[in-house]
PDB file of C-alpha atoms and ligand atoms in Angstrom:
ATOM      1  CA  MET A  23       1.793  16.233   8.140  1.00  0.00           C
ATOM      2  CA  GLN A  24       5.487  15.837   7.476  1.00  0.00           C
ATOM      3  CA  ILE A  25       6.494  16.206   3.814  1.00  0.00           C
ATOM      4  CA  TYR A  26       9.850  15.128   2.390  1.00  0.00           C
ATOM      5  CA  CYS A  27      10.582  16.152  -1.190  1.00  0.00           C
ATOM      6  CA  THR A  28      13.408  14.247  -2.847  1.00  0.00           C
ATOM      7  CA  PRO A  29      15.098  14.888  -6.189  1.00  0.00           C
ATOM      8  CA  ASN A  30      14.120  11.583  -7.778  1.00  0.00           C
ATOM      9  CA  TYR A  31      12.664   8.086  -7.331  1.00  0.00           C
ATOM     10  CA  ASP A  32      15.835   6.527  -5.891  1.00  0.00           C
ATOM     11  CA  ALA A  33      16.169   9.238  -3.257  1.00  0.00           C
ATOM     12  CA  MET A  34      12.475   8.855  -2.409  1.00  0.00           C
ATOM     13  CA  SER A  35      12.998   5.116  -1.964  1.00  0.00           C
ATOM     14  CA  ARG A  36      16.008   5.657   0.304  1.00  0.00           C
ATOM     15  CA  LYS A  37      14.176   8.225   2.444  1.00  0.00           C
ATOM     16  CA  ALA A  38      11.018   6.129   2.803  1.00  0.00           C
ATOM     17  CA  GLY A  39      13.138   3.012   3.363  1.00  0.00           C
ATOM     18  CA  SER A  40      14.982   4.792   6.174  1.00  0.00           C
ATOM     19  CA  ILE A  41      11.693   5.715   7.837  1.00  0.00           C
ATOM     20  CA  LEU A  42      10.451   2.102   7.853  1.00  0.00           C
ATOM     21  CA  ALA A  43      13.909   0.807   8.785  1.00  0.00           C
ATOM     22  CA  SER A  44      14.072   3.088  11.812  1.00  0.00           C
ATOM     23  CA  LEU A  45      10.756   1.678  12.998  1.00  0.00           C
ATOM     24  CA  VAL A  46      12.038  -1.895  12.699  1.00  0.00           C
ATOM     25  CA  VAL A  47      15.174  -0.928  14.643  1.00  0.00           C
ATOM     26  CA  LEU A  48      13.237   0.828  17.406  1.00  0.00           C
ATOM     27  CA  LYS A  49      10.452  -1.776  17.604  1.00  0.00           C
ATOM     28  CA  PRO A  50      11.662  -5.176  16.356  1.00  0.00           C
ATOM     29  CA  ASN A  51       8.209  -6.752  16.808  1.00  0.00           C
ATOM     30  CA  CYS A  52       6.335  -3.958  15.011  1.00  0.00           C
ATOM     31  CA  THR A  53       3.387  -4.488  12.676  1.00  0.00           C
ATOM     32  CA  LEU A  54       3.929  -3.000   9.234  1.00  0.00           C
ATOM     33  CA  GLY A  55       1.039  -2.289   6.904  1.00  0.00           C
ATOM     34  CA  LEU A  56       2.400  -2.925   3.415  1.00  0.00           C
ATOM     35  CA  ALA A  57       1.390  -1.933  -0.102  1.00  0.00           C
ATOM     36  CA  THR A  58       1.893  -3.082  -3.667  1.00  0.00           C
ATOM     37  CA  GLY A  59       2.242  -1.074  -6.872  1.00  0.00           C
ATOM     38  CA  SER A  60       5.378   0.079  -8.638  1.00  0.00           C
ATOM     39  CA  THR A  61       6.085   2.979  -6.268  1.00  0.00           C
ATOM     40  CA  PRO A  62       7.205   0.963  -3.192  1.00  0.00           C
ATOM     41  CA  ILE A  63       9.487  -1.429  -5.120  1.00  0.00           C
ATOM     42  CA  GLY A  64      12.602   0.739  -4.616  1.00  0.00           C
ATOM     43  CA  LEU A  65      11.769   1.128  -0.930  1.00  0.00           C
ATOM     44  CA  TYR A  66      11.519  -2.667  -0.608  1.00  0.00           C
ATOM     45  CA  LYS A  67      14.935  -2.984  -2.291  1.00  0.00           C
ATOM     46  CA  GLU A  68      16.294  -0.642   0.390  1.00  0.00           C
ATOM     47  CA  LEU A  69      14.877  -2.819   3.148  1.00  0.00           C
ATOM     48  CA  ILE A  70      16.309  -5.965   1.514  1.00  0.00           C
ATOM     49  CA  ALA A  71      19.768  -4.368   1.266  1.00  0.00           C
ATOM     50  CA  ARG A  72      19.681  -3.313   4.910  1.00  0.00           C
ATOM     51  CA  CYS A  73      18.571  -6.782   5.975  1.00  0.00           C
ATOM     52  CA  GLU A  74      21.322  -8.425   3.925  1.00  0.00           C
ATOM     53  CA  SER A  75      23.917  -6.137   5.517  1.00  0.00           C
ATOM     54  CA  GLY A  76      22.715  -7.167   8.974  1.00  0.00           C
ATOM     55  CA  GLU A  77      21.371  -3.722   9.828  1.00  0.00           C
ATOM     56  CA  LEU A  78      17.746  -4.923   9.973  1.00  0.00           C
ATOM     57  CA  ASP A  79      16.202  -7.997  11.580  1.00  0.00           C
ATOM     58  CA  PHE A  80      12.655  -8.872  10.487  1.00  0.00           C
ATOM     59  CA  SER A  81      12.368 -12.106  12.476  1.00  0.00           C
ATOM     60  CA  ALA A  82       9.772 -10.666  14.868  1.00  0.00           C
ATOM     61  CA  VAL A  83       8.112  -8.232  12.443  1.00  0.00           C
ATOM     62  CA  LYS A  84       4.497  -8.831  11.418  1.00  0.00           C
ATOM     63  CA  SER A  85       2.922  -7.480   8.262  1.00  0.00           C
ATOM     64  CA  VAL A  86      -0.545  -6.948   6.934  1.00  0.00           C
ATOM     65  CA  ASN A  87      -1.156  -5.971   3.310  1.00  0.00           C
ATOM     66  CA  LEU A  88      -3.761  -3.595   1.999  1.00  0.00           C
ATOM     67  CA  ASP A  89      -5.440  -5.593  -0.706  1.00  0.00           C
ATOM     68  CA  GLU A  90      -5.658  -8.501  -3.129  1.00  0.00           C
ATOM     69  CA  TYR A  91      -7.402  -9.242  -6.419  1.00  0.00           C
ATOM     70  CA  ILE A  92     -10.460 -11.473  -6.241  1.00  0.00           C
ATOM     71  CA  GLY A  93      -9.873 -14.583  -8.343  1.00  0.00           C
ATOM     72  CA  LEU A  94      -6.081 -14.702  -8.148  1.00  0.00           C
ATOM     73  CA  GLY A  95      -4.277 -17.193  -5.903  1.00  0.00           C
ATOM     74  CA  GLY A  96      -0.964 -16.505  -4.214  1.00  0.00           C
ATOM     75  CA  ASP A  97       0.968 -18.401  -6.903  1.00  0.00           C
ATOM     76  CA  HIS A  98      -0.454 -16.252  -9.743  1.00  0.00           C
ATOM     77  CA  ASP A  99       2.336 -13.953 -10.795  1.00  0.00           C
ATOM     78  CA  GLN A 100       0.017 -10.898 -10.738  1.00  0.00           C
ATOM     79  CA  SER A 101      -1.447 -11.571  -7.307  1.00  0.00           C
ATOM     80  CA  TYR A 102      -0.399  -9.218  -4.552  1.00  0.00           C
ATOM     81  CA  ARG A 103       0.714 -12.170  -2.391  1.00  0.00           C
ATOM     82  CA  TYR A 104       3.102 -13.155  -5.177  1.00  0.00           C
ATOM     83  CA  PHE A 105       4.245  -9.517  -5.515  1.00  0.00           C
ATOM     84  CA  MET A 106       5.038  -9.311  -1.811  1.00  0.00           C
ATOM     85  CA  ASN A 107       6.860 -12.647  -1.767  1.00  0.00           C
ATOM     86  CA  THR A 108       9.021 -11.835  -4.770  1.00  0.00           C
ATOM     87  CA  ASN A 109       9.651  -8.139  -4.037  1.00  0.00           C
ATOM     88  CA  LEU A 110      10.229  -8.399  -0.294  1.00  0.00           C
ATOM     89  CA  PHE A 111       9.364 -11.426   1.840  1.00  0.00           C
ATOM     90  CA  ASP A 112      11.523 -13.985  -0.028  1.00  0.00           C
ATOM     91  CA  HIS A 113      14.578 -11.769   0.495  1.00  0.00           C
ATOM     92  CA  ILE A 114      14.333 -10.840   4.187  1.00  0.00           C
ATOM     93  CA  ASN A 115      14.168 -12.931   7.341  1.00  0.00           C
ATOM     94  CA  ILE A 116      10.496 -12.277   8.035  1.00  0.00           C
ATOM     95  CA  GLN A 117       8.488 -15.367   9.011  1.00  0.00           C
ATOM     96  CA  LYS A 118       5.956 -16.014   6.236  1.00  0.00           C
ATOM     97  CA  ALA A 119       3.406 -17.023   8.886  1.00  0.00           C
ATOM     98  CA  ASN A 120       3.635 -13.468  10.188  1.00  0.00           C
ATOM     99  CA  THR A 121       2.749 -11.967   6.800  1.00  0.00           C
ATOM    100  CA  HIS A 122      -0.899 -11.406   5.924  1.00  0.00           C
ATOM    101  CA  VAL A 123      -2.553 -10.722   2.571  1.00  0.00           C
ATOM    102  CA  PRO A 124      -6.288 -11.167   1.886  1.00  0.00           C
ATOM    103  CA  ASN A 125      -7.127 -14.490   0.240  1.00  0.00           C
ATOM    104  CA  GLY A 126      -8.301 -13.713  -3.298  1.00  0.00           C
ATOM    105  CA  LEU A 127      -9.555 -17.278  -3.746  1.00  0.00           C
ATOM    106  CA  ALA A 128     -11.751 -17.362  -0.637  1.00  0.00           C
ATOM    107  CA  PRO A 129     -15.132 -18.834  -1.677  1.00  0.00           C
ATOM    108  CA  ASP A 130     -17.052 -16.290   0.409  1.00  0.00           C
ATOM    109  CA  ALA A 131     -15.640 -12.785  -0.114  1.00  0.00           C
ATOM    110  CA  ASP A 132     -17.630 -11.244   2.740  1.00  0.00           C
ATOM    111  CA  ALA A 133     -16.458 -13.918   5.199  1.00  0.00           C
ATOM    112  CA  GLU A 134     -12.868 -13.370   4.055  1.00  0.00           C
ATOM    113  CA  CYS A 135     -13.245  -9.614   4.617  1.00  0.00           C
ATOM    114  CA  ALA A 136     -14.521 -10.209   8.155  1.00  0.00           C
ATOM    115  CA  ARG A 137     -11.682 -12.662   8.840  1.00  0.00           C
ATOM    116  CA  TYR A 138      -9.112 -10.187   7.516  1.00  0.00           C
ATOM    117  CA  GLU A 139     -10.424  -7.299   9.597  1.00  0.00           C
ATOM    118  CA  SER A 140     -10.144  -9.498  12.698  1.00  0.00           C
ATOM    119  CA  VAL A 141      -6.538 -10.332  11.730  1.00  0.00           C
ATOM    120  CA  ILE A 142      -5.787  -6.585  11.589  1.00  0.00           C
ATOM    121  CA  ASP A 143      -7.397  -6.071  14.989  1.00  0.00           C
ATOM    122  CA  ALA A 144      -5.640  -9.076  16.532  1.00  0.00           C
ATOM    123  CA  LEU A 145      -2.242  -7.757  15.419  1.00  0.00           C
ATOM    124  CA  GLY A 146      -2.985  -4.589  17.353  1.00  0.00           C
ATOM    125  CA  PRO A 147      -2.738  -1.160  15.817  1.00  0.00           C
ATOM    126  CA  ILE A 148      -0.539  -1.172  12.730  1.00  0.00           C
ATOM    127  CA  ASP A 149       2.597   0.764  13.690  1.00  0.00           C
ATOM    128  CA  CYS A 150       3.092   2.187  10.217  1.00  0.00           C
ATOM    129  CA  GLN A 151       0.864   1.774   7.184  1.00  0.00           C
ATOM    130  CA  LEU A 152       2.637   2.260   3.867  1.00  0.00           C
ATOM    131  CA  LEU A 153       0.473   3.654   1.067  1.00  0.00           C
ATOM    132  CA  GLY A 154       0.866   4.391  -2.606  1.00  0.00           C
ATOM    133  CA  MET A 155      -1.822   6.319  -4.412  1.00  0.00           C
ATOM    134  CA  GLY A 156      -3.828   5.614  -7.549  1.00  0.00           C
ATOM    135  CA  HIS A 157      -4.325   8.331 -10.175  1.00  0.00           C
ATOM    136  CA  ASN A 158      -7.900   8.782  -8.978  1.00  0.00           C
ATOM    137  CA  GLY A 159      -6.789   9.114  -5.353  1.00  0.00           C
ATOM    138  CA  HIS A 160      -7.519   5.530  -4.370  1.00  0.00           C
ATOM    139  CA  ILE A 161      -5.644   4.031  -1.441  1.00  0.00           C
ATOM    140  CA  GLY A 162      -5.522   0.267  -1.215  1.00  0.00           C
ATOM    141  CA  PHE A 163      -8.433  -0.360  -3.573  1.00  0.00           C
ATOM    142  CA  ASN A 164     -10.754   2.185  -1.962  1.00  0.00           C
ATOM    143  CA  GLU A 165     -12.031   3.807  -5.115  1.00  0.00           C
ATOM    144  CA  PRO A 166     -13.778   7.219  -5.282  1.00  0.00           C
ATOM    145  CA  ALA A 167     -17.232   6.710  -3.768  1.00  0.00           C
ATOM    146  CA  GLU A 168     -20.132   8.377  -2.008  1.00  0.00           C
ATOM    147  CA  HIS A 169     -18.776   7.493   1.415  1.00  0.00           C
ATOM    148  CA  PHE A 170     -15.585   6.289   3.095  1.00  0.00           C
ATOM    149  CA  PRO A 171     -15.815   2.491   3.565  1.00  0.00           C
ATOM    150  CA  LEU A 172     -14.946   1.578   7.141  1.00  0.00           C
ATOM    151  CA  VAL A 173     -13.667  -1.991   7.090  1.00  0.00           C
ATOM    152  CA  THR A 174     -12.182  -4.581   4.754  1.00  0.00           C
ATOM    153  CA  HIS A 175     -14.616  -5.120   1.882  1.00  0.00           C
ATOM    154  CA  ALA A 176     -14.994  -6.392  -1.662  1.00  0.00           C
ATOM    155  CA  VAL A 177     -14.899  -3.702  -4.321  1.00  0.00           C
ATOM    156  CA  ASP A 178     -15.599  -3.324  -8.055  1.00  0.00           C
ATOM    157  CA  LEU A 179     -12.559  -1.686  -9.594  1.00  0.00           C
ATOM    158  CA  GLN A 180     -13.068   1.477 -11.616  1.00  0.00           C
ATOM    159  CA  PRO A 181     -12.402   1.429 -15.376  1.00  0.00           C
ATOM    160  CA  SER A 182      -9.401   3.760 -14.888  1.00  0.00           C
ATOM    161  CA  THR A 183      -7.891   1.362 -12.333  1.00  0.00           C
ATOM    162  CA  ILE A 184      -8.518  -1.669 -14.566  1.00  0.00           C
ATOM    163  CA  GLN A 185      -6.862   0.246 -17.399  1.00  0.00           C
ATOM    164  CA  ALA A 186      -3.879   1.195 -15.223  1.00  0.00           C
ATOM    165  CA  ASN A 187      -3.445  -2.439 -14.146  1.00  0.00           C
ATOM    166  CA  ALA A 188      -3.774  -3.794 -17.687  1.00  0.00           C
ATOM    167  CA  ARG A 189      -0.056  -3.351 -18.345  1.00  0.00           C
ATOM    168  CA  PHE A 190       0.638  -6.292 -16.046  1.00  0.00           C
ATOM    169  CA  PHE A 191      -1.689  -8.766 -17.806  1.00  0.00           C
ATOM    170  CA  ALA A 192      -1.532 -10.475 -21.220  1.00  0.00           C
ATOM    171  CA  THR A 193      -4.995  -9.371 -22.308  1.00  0.00           C
ATOM    172  CA  MET A 194      -7.652  -6.925 -21.099  1.00  0.00           C
ATOM    173  CA  GLU A 195      -9.899  -9.919 -20.265  1.00  0.00           C
ATOM    174  CA  ASP A 196      -7.303 -11.210 -17.798  1.00  0.00           C
ATOM    175  CA  VAL A 197      -7.345  -8.019 -15.694  1.00  0.00           C
ATOM    176  CA  PRO A 198      -9.306  -8.641 -12.473  1.00  0.00           C
ATOM    177  CA  ARG A 199     -12.469  -6.564 -12.076  1.00  0.00           C
ATOM    178  CA  ARG A 200     -12.851  -6.986  -8.317  1.00  0.00           C
ATOM    179  CA  ALA A 201     -10.624  -6.884  -5.255  1.00  0.00           C
ATOM    180  CA  LEU A 202     -10.603  -7.235  -1.499  1.00  0.00           C
ATOM    181  CA  THR A 203      -9.278  -4.177   0.281  1.00  0.00           C
ATOM    182  CA  MET A 204      -8.811  -2.815   3.752  1.00  0.00           C
ATOM    183  CA  GLY A 205     -11.342  -0.073   4.369  1.00  0.00           C
ATOM    184  CA  ILE A 206     -10.535   3.566   4.964  1.00  0.00           C
ATOM    185  CA  GLY A 207     -11.319   2.942   8.634  1.00  0.00           C
ATOM    186  CA  SER A 208      -8.880  -0.003   8.741  1.00  0.00           C
ATOM    187  CA  ILE A 209      -6.184   2.272   7.305  1.00  0.00           C
ATOM    188  CA  MET A 210      -6.965   5.214   9.573  1.00  0.00           C
ATOM    189  CA  LYS A 211      -6.569   2.973  12.666  1.00  0.00           C
ATOM    190  CA  ALA A 212      -2.821   2.764  11.986  1.00  0.00           C
ATOM    191  CA  LYS A 213      -0.627   4.684  14.424  1.00  0.00           C
ATOM    192  CA  SER A 214       1.290   6.280  11.576  1.00  0.00           C
ATOM    193  CA  ILE A 215       0.999   6.433   7.821  1.00  0.00           C
ATOM    194  CA  LEU A 216       3.767   6.691   5.239  1.00  0.00           C
ATOM    195  CA  VAL A 217       2.669   7.747   1.744  1.00  0.00           C
ATOM    196  CA  VAL A 218       5.037   7.368  -1.199  1.00  0.00           C
ATOM    197  CA  VAL A 219       4.440   9.096  -4.530  1.00  0.00           C
ATOM    198  CA  SER A 220       6.601   9.397  -7.608  1.00  0.00           C
ATOM    199  CA  GLY A 221       6.337  10.868 -11.067  1.00  0.00           C
ATOM    200  CA  LYS A 222       4.698  13.815 -12.787  1.00  0.00           C
ATOM    201  CA  ASP A 223       1.560  11.843 -13.574  1.00  0.00           C
ATOM    202  CA  LYS A 224       0.769  11.760  -9.831  1.00  0.00           C
ATOM    203  CA  ALA A 225       1.248  15.518  -9.281  1.00  0.00           C
ATOM    204  CA  PRO A 226      -2.420  16.588  -9.859  1.00  0.00           C
ATOM    205  CA  ILE A 227      -3.892  13.924  -7.572  1.00  0.00           C
ATOM    206  CA  VAL A 228      -1.281  14.569  -4.861  1.00  0.00           C
ATOM    207  CA  LYS A 229      -2.369  18.204  -4.803  1.00  0.00           C
ATOM    208  CA  ARG A 230      -6.079  17.301  -4.729  1.00  0.00           C
ATOM    209  CA  ALA A 231      -5.530  14.754  -1.958  1.00  0.00           C
ATOM    210  CA  PHE A 232      -3.456  16.909   0.372  1.00  0.00           C
ATOM    211  CA  ALA A 233      -4.541  20.471  -0.447  1.00  0.00           C
ATOM    212  CA  GLY A 234      -8.122  19.949  -1.597  1.00  0.00           C
ATOM    213  CA  PRO A 235     -11.319  19.228   0.339  1.00  0.00           C
ATOM    214  CA  VAL A 236     -11.632  16.003   2.319  1.00  0.00           C
ATOM    215  CA  THR A 237     -14.075  13.965   0.244  1.00  0.00           C
ATOM    216  CA  PRO A 238     -14.743  10.287  -0.525  1.00  0.00           C
ATOM    217  CA  GLN A 239     -14.434  11.281  -4.185  1.00  0.00           C
ATOM    218  CA  VAL A 240     -10.688  11.515  -3.436  1.00  0.00           C
ATOM    219  CA  PRO A 241     -10.204   8.691  -0.912  1.00  0.00           C
ATOM    220  CA  ALA A 242      -6.623   9.706  -0.006  1.00  0.00           C
ATOM    221  CA  SER A 243      -7.906  13.121   1.129  1.00  0.00           C
ATOM    222  CA  ILE A 244      -9.044  11.470   4.385  1.00  0.00           C
ATOM    223  CA  LEU A 245      -5.368  11.302   5.337  1.00  0.00           C
ATOM    224  CA  GLN A 246      -5.518  15.042   6.077  1.00  0.00           C
ATOM    225  CA  LEU A 247      -7.424  14.035   9.213  1.00  0.00           C
ATOM    226  CA  HIS A 248      -4.858  11.478  10.448  1.00  0.00           C
ATOM    227  CA  PRO A 249      -2.578  12.822  13.190  1.00  0.00           C
ATOM    228  CA  ASN A 250       0.641  11.162  12.003  1.00  0.00           C
ATOM    229  CA  VAL A 251       1.154  11.156   8.237  1.00  0.00           C
ATOM    230  CA  THR A 252       4.479  11.372   6.436  1.00  0.00           C
ATOM    231  CA  LEU A 253       4.461  12.045   2.706  1.00  0.00           C
ATOM    232  CA  VAL A 254       7.626  11.185   0.806  1.00  0.00           C
ATOM    233  CA  GLY A 255       7.648  12.088  -2.851  1.00  0.00           C
ATOM    234  CA  ASP A 256       9.971  13.060  -5.616  1.00  0.00           C
ATOM    235  CA  GLU A 257       9.926  16.592  -7.006  1.00  0.00           C
ATOM    236  CA  ALA A 258       7.892  15.544 -10.038  1.00  0.00           C
ATOM    237  CA  ALA A 259       5.050  14.202  -7.877  1.00  0.00           C
ATOM    238  CA  LEU A 260       5.134  17.004  -5.305  1.00  0.00           C
ATOM    239  CA  CYS A 261       5.614  19.992  -7.636  1.00  0.00           C
ATOM    240  CA  GLU A 262       1.927  20.977  -7.796  1.00  0.00           C
ATOM    241  CA  LEU A 263       1.353  20.478  -4.054  1.00  0.00           C
ATOM    242  CA  LEU A 264       4.423  22.471  -3.035  1.00  0.00           C
ATOM    243  CA  GLY A 265       3.984  25.004  -5.847  1.00  0.00           C
TER     244      GLY A 265
HETATM  245  C1  LIG B   1      -2.812  -0.395  -7.037  1.00  0.00           C
HETATM  246  C2  LIG B   1      -2.763  -0.734  -5.547  1.00  0.00           C
HETATM  247  C3  LIG B   1      -2.548   0.500  -4.721  1.00  0.00           C
HETATM  248  C4  LIG B   1      -1.405   1.322  -5.274  1.00  0.00           C
HETATM  249  C5  LIG B   1      -1.728   1.739  -6.678  1.00  0.00           C
HETATM  250  C6  LIG B   1      -0.722   2.664  -7.300  1.00  0.00           C
HETATM  251  O1  LIG B   1      -4.056   0.100  -7.391  1.00  0.00           O
HETATM  252  N1  LIG B   1      -3.947  -1.391  -5.097  1.00  0.00           N
HETATM  253  O2  LIG B   1      -2.300   0.117  -3.371  1.00  0.00           O
HETATM  254  O3  LIG B   1      -1.165   2.430  -4.466  1.00  0.00           O
HETATM  255  O4  LIG B   1      -1.837   0.550  -7.436  1.00  0.00           O
HETATM  256  O5  LIG B   1       0.269   1.951  -7.925  1.00  0.00           O
HETATM  257  P1  LIG B   1       1.607   2.572  -8.483  1.00  0.00           P
HETATM  258  O6  LIG B   1       2.508   2.748  -7.314  1.00  0.00           O
HETATM  259  O7  LIG B   1       2.110   1.531  -9.437  1.00  0.00           O
HETATM  260  O8  LIG B   1       1.265   3.868  -9.138  1.00  0.00           O
END
């Protein structure tokens, strides 16, 4: 695993942005696995700036996102489709038809999961899957569990995740309880993985994930078994891992 420790969030965003940008330059028709959450927002700003300056061309890039809340449509301002449109897709020259997010309003969640997994497979291996990490070590919405889920599936969110997401919703009752997420197997199929972490509050889970035992109780720990992982974090998030 390659680890880059940066002084702060902005430097982390520039470094991680450069890694994804170099992939787009080298392989203009690459498939990017994308993530939501507050951590990648600065990285997305980097990509937007480089696209606006003419350095990057996303016209042939395809994307596939990790997850979506069940019950929220793409025009709901807390849906992950909306997040991706407003934080990245609306500002770069990617073709919207080439961007994929699970459909949170699909009437049959299991059928939507099967459809989404076939979309991932049809795109070919994801060239680089971007990941943030939840405080309990979740990646996508793969929560701590007894086993590593293989494929895209519907999941009940843990109370700690619901609590962490509550800041984005008007009331606790509005916070979605379920989500559709790529499985750990879907993520591990990617050719390379780029993990971004920021802030002191992530330091304990970063250490458990990358220096502790590989266990489904810490879903991100599976990344220790992937052959091509890059971890980019600021000093606050990496301090416990790097000692
Ligand atoms: C949500 C997303 C994850 C993300 C996590 C961390 O749970 N489903 O993909 O990694 O939030 O978010 P943040 O970067 O805001 O800490």
